[in-house]
Amino acid sequence: MSSLTPAPSSLSRTSFLAIPSAFSKFQLCPLPSFPSSSSRVLCRGGSSLQHVATDFKLVLHDALDASGIDTTHAREAREEFCSQIRRFTEIEKETSICINRSVDLGRTALYIAAEDDSLVSHSSVPLPVDAFISRLDDLSMDYCPHYKPEYDSSPEKFLESIERFLYVHKGFSRANENLLELRPLYLHSVLTHRSGSALMLSLIYSEIMKMLRLWGLLYFDAEIFFPHDALSLPNGYHKQKSKESDQVHIMTSGNLLVKILNNLKHAFWPFQHDSNKSLFLRAARAANCVDRSDFVGESGSQIASAKAAQHRLDRGVWTSVRFGDMRRSLSACERLILVNNNDANEFRDYSILLYHCGLYEQSLQYLNKYQELKNLQAEVNSSDPLSSLEDDAADKLMMRLNLIMMEQGWSQPHYARNFLGNSSEPW
């Protein structure tokens, strides 16, 4: 219906997001050196000041550069990612993805994909983020011929028409989360293959909603019901008719990014054995920081998997099909610290990966930061057996790192065990 096609001047995403045209340069990589003086990276969003990094330097890109791997595109994608999250305020983080205005969530998700693509492909050209943004916008444009005036009389019919367009006409589907498939975790792959996680489908649905609202077609307060099971599709509903039980199914902007990054962190964690344990305990187990008696009932395959993961790292193999990828797990950890730097566990998890990389000085600094945050939060988890195991493992790791630094001194090269430079590929 040509009458419903928005004028070109109204198609700009920035007109909806109200994003300023220019920002001061955000220097994330490289950061000033340490440990002689620590540096804090700050992001400014409007009039509020947001701390979105740590007192310490994030090391992945510099480690890769030291290995002779060009990280130009990865650094650019990281800086663009930071240019988005610097707009986050605490209120914005708690805002539904359907009405988020300050942060372009679609673009932010694509910068996550662009960095990871650069890390593994070593391509001379970056992922075409703008082309995938256009593809995302085209979905909203393509819906216009499917719109009918009678939908104005019923919000339910309107939302049903959007879902019929998205899930039937366009063929988007929920990926099987039990399969070790990575494409559903990246927005550009979901737009290409039309199969994705619930997070990515919710993000796409919300972007369509925002564009339809911008064009004046979405006239009521709509929300997306985010499914917590493994099969259901995200669905829209009229918020005025919502129930109290629907509140737990509202996906906020901050939670969306944290969950996207956590999914990547889990998918690429180099220690995939024993899914009943936390990521940290799996890595601590491989580093012999956990008493073997605490892993009662481990199967032979689980023990072999742990030994194989450590053997790959010792040989300098940082990535292996179905067994994680150190670069992308480090990248996810770093971005989680940038987005969610009040979570002490993110510093702890990052620390133990750095330990496995042989970056002992940096590992110790991040583990100290974890202890500092943990003490400030004063969380009492002594009743949780898993938490007690994690605390014991963190203490053993701290003791070992202190002994290493006492023996080697602070003159140890930053990239002593530089497996990141290995050219092995997962395909």
Coordinates of C-alpha atoms in Angstrom, one line a residue:
M1 CA 0.0 0.0 0.0
S2 CA 1.9 3.0 -1.2
S3 CA 0.0 5.4 1.1
L4 CA 1.6 3.6 4.0
T5 CA 5.1 3.8 2.8
P6 CA 7.0 6.3 5.0
A7 CA 8.6 9.3 3.3
P8 CA 12.4 8.9 3.0
S9 CA 13.1 11.7 5.4
S10 CA 11.2 9.8 8.1
L11 CA 13.2 6.5 7.8
S12 CA 16.2 7.6 9.7
R13 CA 16.9 5.5 12.9
T14 CA 18.6 8.5 14.4
S15 CA 15.4 10.5 14.2
F16 CA 13.8 8.0 16.5
L17 CA 16.8 7.6 18.8
A18 CA 17.5 11.3 19.0
I19 CA 21.2 10.6 18.8
P20 CA 23.6 13.5 18.6
S21 CA 25.5 13.7 15.3
A22 CA 29.0 13.8 16.9
F23 CA 30.7 12.5 20.0
S24 CA 34.0 13.0 21.6
K25 CA 36.5 10.3 20.7
F26 CA 36.2 7.4 23.1
Q27 CA 39.7 6.0 23.7
L28 CA 39.4 2.4 24.8
C29 CA 42.2 0.9 22.9
P30 CA 45.0 1.4 23.6
L31 CA 44.7 2.6 27.2
P32 CA 47.5 4.1 29.2
S33 CA 50.0 1.5 30.5
F34 CA 50.0 0.2 34.0
P35 CA 50.7 -0.8 36.8
S36 CA 52.5 2.5 37.6
S37 CA 49.3 4.4 37.3
S38 CA 45.8 3.0 36.8
S39 CA 43.4 4.5 34.3
R40 CA 39.7 4.7 34.4
V41 CA 37.7 4.8 31.2
L42 CA 34.7 7.0 31.4
C43 CA 31.7 7.2 29.1
R44 CA 29.4 10.2 29.1
G45 CA 25.7 10.0 28.4
G46 CA 23.9 13.3 28.3
S47 CA 24.5 15.1 31.6
S48 CA 25.1 12.0 33.6
L49 CA 28.5 10.3 34.1
Q50 CA 28.7 6.6 33.7
H51 CA 31.6 4.4 34.7
V52 CA 31.7 1.7 32.1
A53 CA 35.2 0.3 32.5
T54 CA 37.6 -0.7 35.2
D55 CA 40.6 0.8 36.8
F56 CA 42.7 -1.5 34.7
K57 CA 43.5 -2.0 31.1
L58 CA 41.6 -4.6 29.0
V59 CA 44.2 -6.7 27.4
L60 CA 42.8 -8.7 24.5
H61 CA 43.6 -6.4 21.6
D62 CA 47.0 -5.5 22.8
A63 CA 47.9 -9.2 23.3
L64 CA 46.8 -10.0 19.8
D65 CA 48.8 -7.0 18.4
A66 CA 51.8 -8.2 20.3
S67 CA 51.3 -11.6 18.5
G68 CA 51.3 -9.9 15.1
I69 CA 47.6 -10.0 14.5
D70 CA 46.0 -6.8 13.2
T71 CA 43.2 -5.7 15.5
T72 CA 42.3 -2.5 13.7
H73 CA 38.8 -3.6 12.8
A74 CA 38.2 -5.2 16.2
R75 CA 39.3 -2.0 17.9
E76 CA 37.0 0.1 15.8
A77 CA 34.0 -2.2 16.5
R78 CA 34.8 -2.0 20.2
E79 CA 34.9 1.8 20.2
E80 CA 31.6 1.9 18.3
F81 CA 30.2 -0.5 20.9
C82 CA 31.3 1.8 23.7
S83 CA 29.9 4.9 21.8
Q84 CA 26.5 3.2 22.2
I85 CA 26.7 2.0 25.8
R86 CA 28.0 5.3 27.0
R87 CA 24.5 6.6 26.4
F88 CA 23.1 4.3 29.0
T89 CA 21.8 5.7 32.2
E90 CA 20.5 3.6 35.1
I91 CA 16.9 4.4 34.0
E92 CA 17.6 3.5 30.4
K93 CA 19.1 0.2 31.4
E94 CA 15.7 -0.7 33.1
T95 CA 13.7 0.5 30.2
S96 CA 11.9 -2.0 28.0
I97 CA 13.5 -2.8 24.6
C98 CA 10.2 -1.8 23.0
I99 CA 10.6 1.9 24.1
N100 CA 14.3 2.3 24.4
R101 CA 15.4 5.5 22.8
S102 CA 19.0 6.4 23.8
V103 CA 20.9 3.3 22.7
D104 CA 20.5 1.8 19.3
L105 CA 20.3 -1.9 20.4
G106 CA 20.4 -3.3 16.9
R107 CA 23.5 -1.4 16.0
T108 CA 25.1 -2.3 19.3
A109 CA 24.4 -6.0 18.7
L110 CA 26.0 -5.7 15.3
Y111 CA 29.1 -4.1 16.7
I112 CA 29.4 -7.1 19.0
A113 CA 29.3 -9.3 15.9
A114 CA 31.7 -7.1 14.0
E115 CA 34.4 -7.4 16.7
D116 CA 34.1 -11.1 17.0
D117 CA 34.1 -11.6 13.2
S118 CA 37.3 -9.6 13.0
L119 CA 38.9 -11.6 15.8
V120 CA 38.4 -15.0 14.0
S121 CA 38.4 -14.1 10.3
H122 CA 41.4 -11.7 10.2
S123 CA 39.6 -10.2 7.2
S124 CA 41.0 -7.1 5.5
V125 CA 37.5 -5.6 5.5
P126 CA 35.2 -5.2 8.5
L127 CA 31.7 -6.6 8.9
P128 CA 29.3 -4.3 7.0
V129 CA 27.3 -3.1 9.9
D130 CA 25.5 -0.4 8.0
A131 CA 24.3 -2.9 5.4
F132 CA 22.8 -5.1 8.1
I133 CA 21.2 -2.1 9.7
S134 CA 19.6 -1.4 6.3
R135 CA 18.4 -5.0 6.2
L136 CA 16.9 -4.6 9.7
D137 CA 15.1 -1.4 8.7
D138 CA 13.9 -3.1 5.5
L139 CA 11.9 -5.6 7.6
S140 CA 9.8 -2.7 8.9
M141 CA 9.4 -1.3 5.4
D142 CA 8.4 -4.7 4.1
Y143 CA 5.6 -5.0 6.7
C144 CA 3.8 -1.9 5.3
P145 CA 2.0 -3.7 2.4
H146 CA 0.7 -6.3 5.0
Y147 CA -0.9 -3.6 7.1
K148 CA -4.7 -3.2 6.9
P149 CA -6.9 -0.4 8.2
E150 CA -9.0 -2.8 10.2
Y151 CA -6.0 -3.5 12.5
D152 CA -6.6 -0.1 14.0
S153 CA -9.7 -1.4 15.7
S154 CA -7.9 -4.2 17.6
P155 CA -4.4 -4.1 19.1
E156 CA -4.4 -7.9 19.2
K157 CA -5.1 -8.1 15.4
F158 CA -2.3 -5.6 14.8
L159 CA 0.2 -7.6 16.8
E160 CA -0.9 -10.9 15.2
S161 CA -0.3 -9.4 11.8
I162 CA 3.2 -8.4 12.8
E163 CA 4.0 -11.9 14.1
R164 CA 2.4 -13.5 11.0
F165 CA 4.6 -11.3 8.9
L166 CA 7.8 -12.0 10.9
Y167 CA 7.4 -15.7 11.7
V168 CA 5.4 -16.9 8.6
H169 CA 5.9 -14.6 5.7
K170 CA 9.6 -13.8 6.5
G171 CA 10.2 -17.2 8.0
F172 CA 12.1 -16.3 11.2
S173 CA 12.2 -19.2 13.7
R174 CA 13.6 -20.1 17.1
A175 CA 16.9 -22.0 16.9
N176 CA 17.3 -25.1 18.9
E177 CA 19.3 -24.0 21.9
N178 CA 20.4 -27.6 22.7
L179 CA 22.5 -27.7 19.6
L180 CA 26.0 -26.2 19.7
E181 CA 25.2 -23.7 17.0
L182 CA 26.7 -20.2 17.1
R183 CA 24.9 -18.4 14.3
P184 CA 21.7 -17.8 16.3
L185 CA 23.8 -15.8 18.8
Y186 CA 24.8 -13.0 16.3
L187 CA 22.3 -10.6 14.8
H188 CA 23.9 -10.4 11.4
S189 CA 23.7 -14.2 11.1
V190 CA 20.0 -14.3 12.3
L191 CA 19.1 -11.6 9.7
T192 CA 20.8 -13.8 7.0
H193 CA 19.6 -17.3 8.0
R194 CA 16.4 -16.3 9.8
S195 CA 17.0 -18.6 12.7
G196 CA 17.9 -17.2 16.1
S197 CA 17.8 -17.2 19.8
A198 CA 14.9 -15.8 21.7
L199 CA 17.0 -12.7 22.5
M200 CA 17.7 -12.0 18.8
L201 CA 14.1 -12.5 17.8
S202 CA 13.0 -10.2 20.5
L203 CA 15.5 -7.6 19.4
I204 CA 14.3 -7.8 15.8
Y205 CA 10.6 -7.7 16.9
S206 CA 11.3 -4.6 19.1
E207 CA 13.1 -2.8 16.2
I208 CA 10.0 -3.3 14.0
M209 CA 7.8 -2.0 16.7
K210 CA 9.9 1.1 17.2
M211 CA 9.9 1.9 13.5
L212 CA 6.1 1.4 13.2
R213 CA 5.6 3.7 16.2
L214 CA 7.9 6.3 14.5
W215 CA 5.7 6.1 11.4
G216 CA 2.5 6.5 13.4
L217 CA 1.2 3.0 12.7
L218 CA 1.6 1.6 16.2
Y219 CA -0.8 3.7 18.2
F220 CA -1.0 1.8 21.5
D221 CA 1.3 0.8 24.3
A222 CA 2.8 -2.6 23.1
E223 CA 5.2 -4.9 24.9
I224 CA 7.0 -8.1 24.0
F225 CA 6.5 -11.2 26.0
F226 CA 10.0 -12.7 26.3
P227 CA 9.8 -16.6 26.6
H228 CA 12.0 -18.3 29.2
D229 CA 11.5 -21.8 27.8
A230 CA 13.4 -23.3 25.0
L231 CA 10.7 -23.4 22.3
S232 CA 8.3 -20.4 22.4
L233 CA 8.6 -17.4 20.2
P234 CA 8.5 -13.8 21.5
N235 CA 5.0 -12.4 21.2
G236 CA 3.6 -8.9 21.5
Y237 CA 0.7 -7.9 23.8
H238 CA -1.3 -4.8 24.7
K239 CA 0.3 -3.6 27.9
Q240 CA -2.9 -2.1 29.3
K241 CA -4.3 -5.7 29.4
S242 CA -1.2 -7.3 30.9
K243 CA -1.1 -9.3 34.1
E244 CA 1.2 -9.0 37.0
S245 CA 2.8 -12.3 36.0
D246 CA 3.9 -10.7 32.7
Q247 CA 6.4 -8.4 34.4
V248 CA 9.1 -11.1 34.6
H249 CA 8.8 -11.6 30.8
I250 CA 9.6 -7.9 30.0
M251 CA 13.1 -7.7 28.5
T252 CA 15.0 -4.5 29.5
S253 CA 17.7 -2.9 27.4
G254 CA 20.4 -3.5 30.0
N255 CA 19.4 -7.1 30.5
L256 CA 19.3 -7.7 26.7
L257 CA 22.9 -6.8 26.2
V258 CA 24.1 -8.6 29.3
K259 CA 22.2 -11.8 28.2
I260 CA 23.6 -11.5 24.6
L261 CA 27.1 -11.3 25.9
N262 CA 26.6 -14.0 28.5
N263 CA 25.4 -16.3 25.8
L264 CA 28.6 -15.7 23.9
K265 CA 30.7 -16.1 27.0
H266 CA 29.1 -19.5 27.7
A267 CA 29.3 -20.6 24.0
F268 CA 33.0 -19.8 23.7
W269 CA 34.2 -20.7 27.2
P270 CA 37.3 -22.9 26.6
F271 CA 36.3 -25.3 29.3
Q272 CA 33.0 -26.9 28.2
H273 CA 33.1 -29.9 30.5
D274 CA 30.7 -30.4 33.5
S275 CA 27.8 -28.0 32.7
N276 CA 26.5 -28.4 36.2
K277 CA 29.4 -26.2 37.5
S278 CA 29.9 -22.5 36.9
L279 CA 32.2 -21.3 34.2
F280 CA 34.7 -20.2 36.8
L281 CA 34.8 -23.6 38.5
R282 CA 35.3 -25.3 35.2
A283 CA 38.3 -23.1 34.5
A284 CA 39.5 -23.4 38.1
R285 CA 39.3 -27.2 37.8
A286 CA 41.5 -27.1 34.7
A287 CA 44.0 -24.9 36.6
N288 CA 44.0 -27.4 39.6
C289 CA 42.5 -24.7 41.8
V290 CA 39.7 -27.0 42.9
D291 CA 40.0 -30.0 45.1
R292 CA 39.2 -33.0 42.9
S293 CA 37.2 -34.5 45.8
D294 CA 34.7 -31.7 45.3
F295 CA 33.9 -33.1 41.8
V296 CA 32.4 -36.3 43.1
G297 CA 30.7 -38.3 40.4
E298 CA 32.7 -36.9 37.5
S299 CA 32.7 -39.2 34.5
G300 CA 35.8 -40.3 32.7
S301 CA 34.7 -38.2 29.7
Q302 CA 34.5 -35.1 31.8
I303 CA 37.9 -35.6 33.3
A304 CA 39.3 -36.2 29.8
S305 CA 37.6 -33.1 28.5
A306 CA 39.2 -31.0 31.3
K307 CA 42.6 -32.4 30.5
A308 CA 42.2 -31.9 26.8
A309 CA 41.2 -28.3 27.3
Q310 CA 44.3 -27.6 29.3
H311 CA 46.4 -29.5 26.8
R312 CA 45.2 -27.4 24.0
L313 CA 46.1 -24.2 25.9
D314 CA 49.5 -25.5 26.8
R315 CA 50.1 -26.3 23.1
G316 CA 49.0 -22.8 22.1
V317 CA 45.7 -23.7 20.5
W318 CA 43.2 -21.0 21.4
T319 CA 40.3 -22.2 19.5
S320 CA 38.8 -25.6 18.7
V321 CA 35.5 -26.7 17.2
R322 CA 32.9 -27.5 19.9
F323 CA 35.5 -26.7 22.6
G324 CA 35.3 -22.9 22.9
D325 CA 37.4 -20.0 21.7
M326 CA 39.7 -18.1 24.0
R327 CA 39.6 -14.9 22.0
R328 CA 35.9 -14.6 21.8
S329 CA 35.4 -15.6 25.4
L330 CA 37.8 -12.9 26.5
S331 CA 36.1 -10.5 24.2
A332 CA 32.7 -11.3 25.8
C333 CA 34.2 -11.0 29.3
E334 CA 35.6 -7.6 28.5
R335 CA 32.4 -6.2 27.1
L336 CA 30.5 -7.6 30.1
I337 CA 32.9 -5.6 32.3
L338 CA 32.2 -2.5 30.2
V339 CA 28.4 -3.0 30.4
N340 CA 28.0 -4.4 33.9
N341 CA 31.1 -3.4 35.9
N342 CA 29.3 -3.8 39.3
D343 CA 29.2 -7.5 38.9
A344 CA 32.2 -8.9 40.8
N345 CA 32.0 -12.3 39.2
E346 CA 32.7 -10.8 35.8
F347 CA 36.1 -9.6 37.0
R348 CA 36.8 -13.1 38.6
D349 CA 35.9 -14.9 35.3
Y350 CA 38.1 -12.6 33.3
S351 CA 40.9 -13.0 35.7
I352 CA 41.0 -16.8 35.4
L353 CA 41.0 -16.6 31.6
L354 CA 44.0 -14.3 31.8
Y355 CA 45.7 -16.8 34.1
H356 CA 45.2 -19.5 31.5
C357 CA 46.7 -17.1 29.0
G358 CA 49.9 -16.7 31.1
L359 CA 49.0 -13.0 31.8
Y360 CA 49.6 -13.4 35.5
E361 CA 50.1 -9.7 36.4
Q362 CA 46.8 -8.7 34.7
S363 CA 45.1 -11.7 36.1
L364 CA 46.1 -10.7 39.7
Q365 CA 44.9 -7.2 39.2
Y366 CA 41.5 -8.2 38.1
L367 CA 41.2 -10.8 40.8
N368 CA 42.1 -8.1 43.4
K369 CA 39.3 -6.0 41.8
Y370 CA 36.9 -8.9 42.2
Q371 CA 37.8 -9.2 45.9
E372 CA 37.4 -5.5 46.4
L373 CA 33.9 -5.5 44.8
K374 CA 32.9 -8.6 46.6
N375 CA 33.8 -7.1 50.0
L376 CA 31.9 -3.9 49.1
Q377 CA 28.8 -5.9 48.2
A378 CA 29.2 -7.9 51.4
E379 CA 27.2 -10.8 49.9
V380 CA 26.7 -13.8 52.2
N381 CA 26.7 -17.0 50.2
S382 CA 28.1 -19.4 52.8
S383 CA 24.9 -21.5 52.6
D384 CA 25.5 -22.1 48.9
P385 CA 27.9 -25.1 48.4
L386 CA 28.7 -23.9 44.9
S387 CA 29.5 -20.4 46.1
S388 CA 31.8 -21.9 48.8
L389 CA 33.7 -23.9 46.1
E390 CA 34.1 -20.7 44.0
D391 CA 35.4 -18.8 47.0
D392 CA 37.9 -21.5 47.8
A393 CA 39.0 -21.7 44.2
A394 CA 39.4 -17.9 44.0
D395 CA 41.5 -17.9 47.2
K396 CA 43.8 -20.6 45.8
L397 CA 44.1 -18.7 42.5
M398 CA 45.0 -15.5 44.4
M399 CA 47.7 -17.4 46.4
R400 CA 49.2 -19.0 43.3
L401 CA 49.3 -15.6 41.5
N402 CA 51.0 -13.9 44.4
L403 CA 53.6 -16.7 44.5
I404 CA 54.2 -16.5 40.8
M405 CA 54.7 -12.7 41.0
M406 CA 57.0 -13.1 43.9
E407 CA 59.1 -15.6 42.0
Q408 CA 59.1 -13.9 38.6
G409 CA 58.9 -10.3 39.6
W410 CA 57.0 -7.5 37.9
S411 CA 59.4 -7.5 35.0
Q412 CA 57.9 -10.6 33.5
P413 CA 56.8 -9.8 29.9
H414 CA 53.1 -9.0 29.5
Y415 CA 52.5 -11.8 27.0
A416 CA 54.6 -14.6 28.4
R417 CA 52.5 -17.5 27.2
N418 CA 51.2 -16.0 24.1
F419 CA 49.0 -18.7 22.6
L420 CA 46.8 -15.9 21.2
G421 CA 49.2 -15.6 18.4
N422 CA 48.8 -19.1 17.2
S423 CA 47.4 -19.2 13.7
S424 CA 45.2 -22.3 14.1
E425 CA 41.7 -21.9 12.9
P426 CA 38.5 -23.7 14.0
W427 CA 37.6 -24.7 10.4

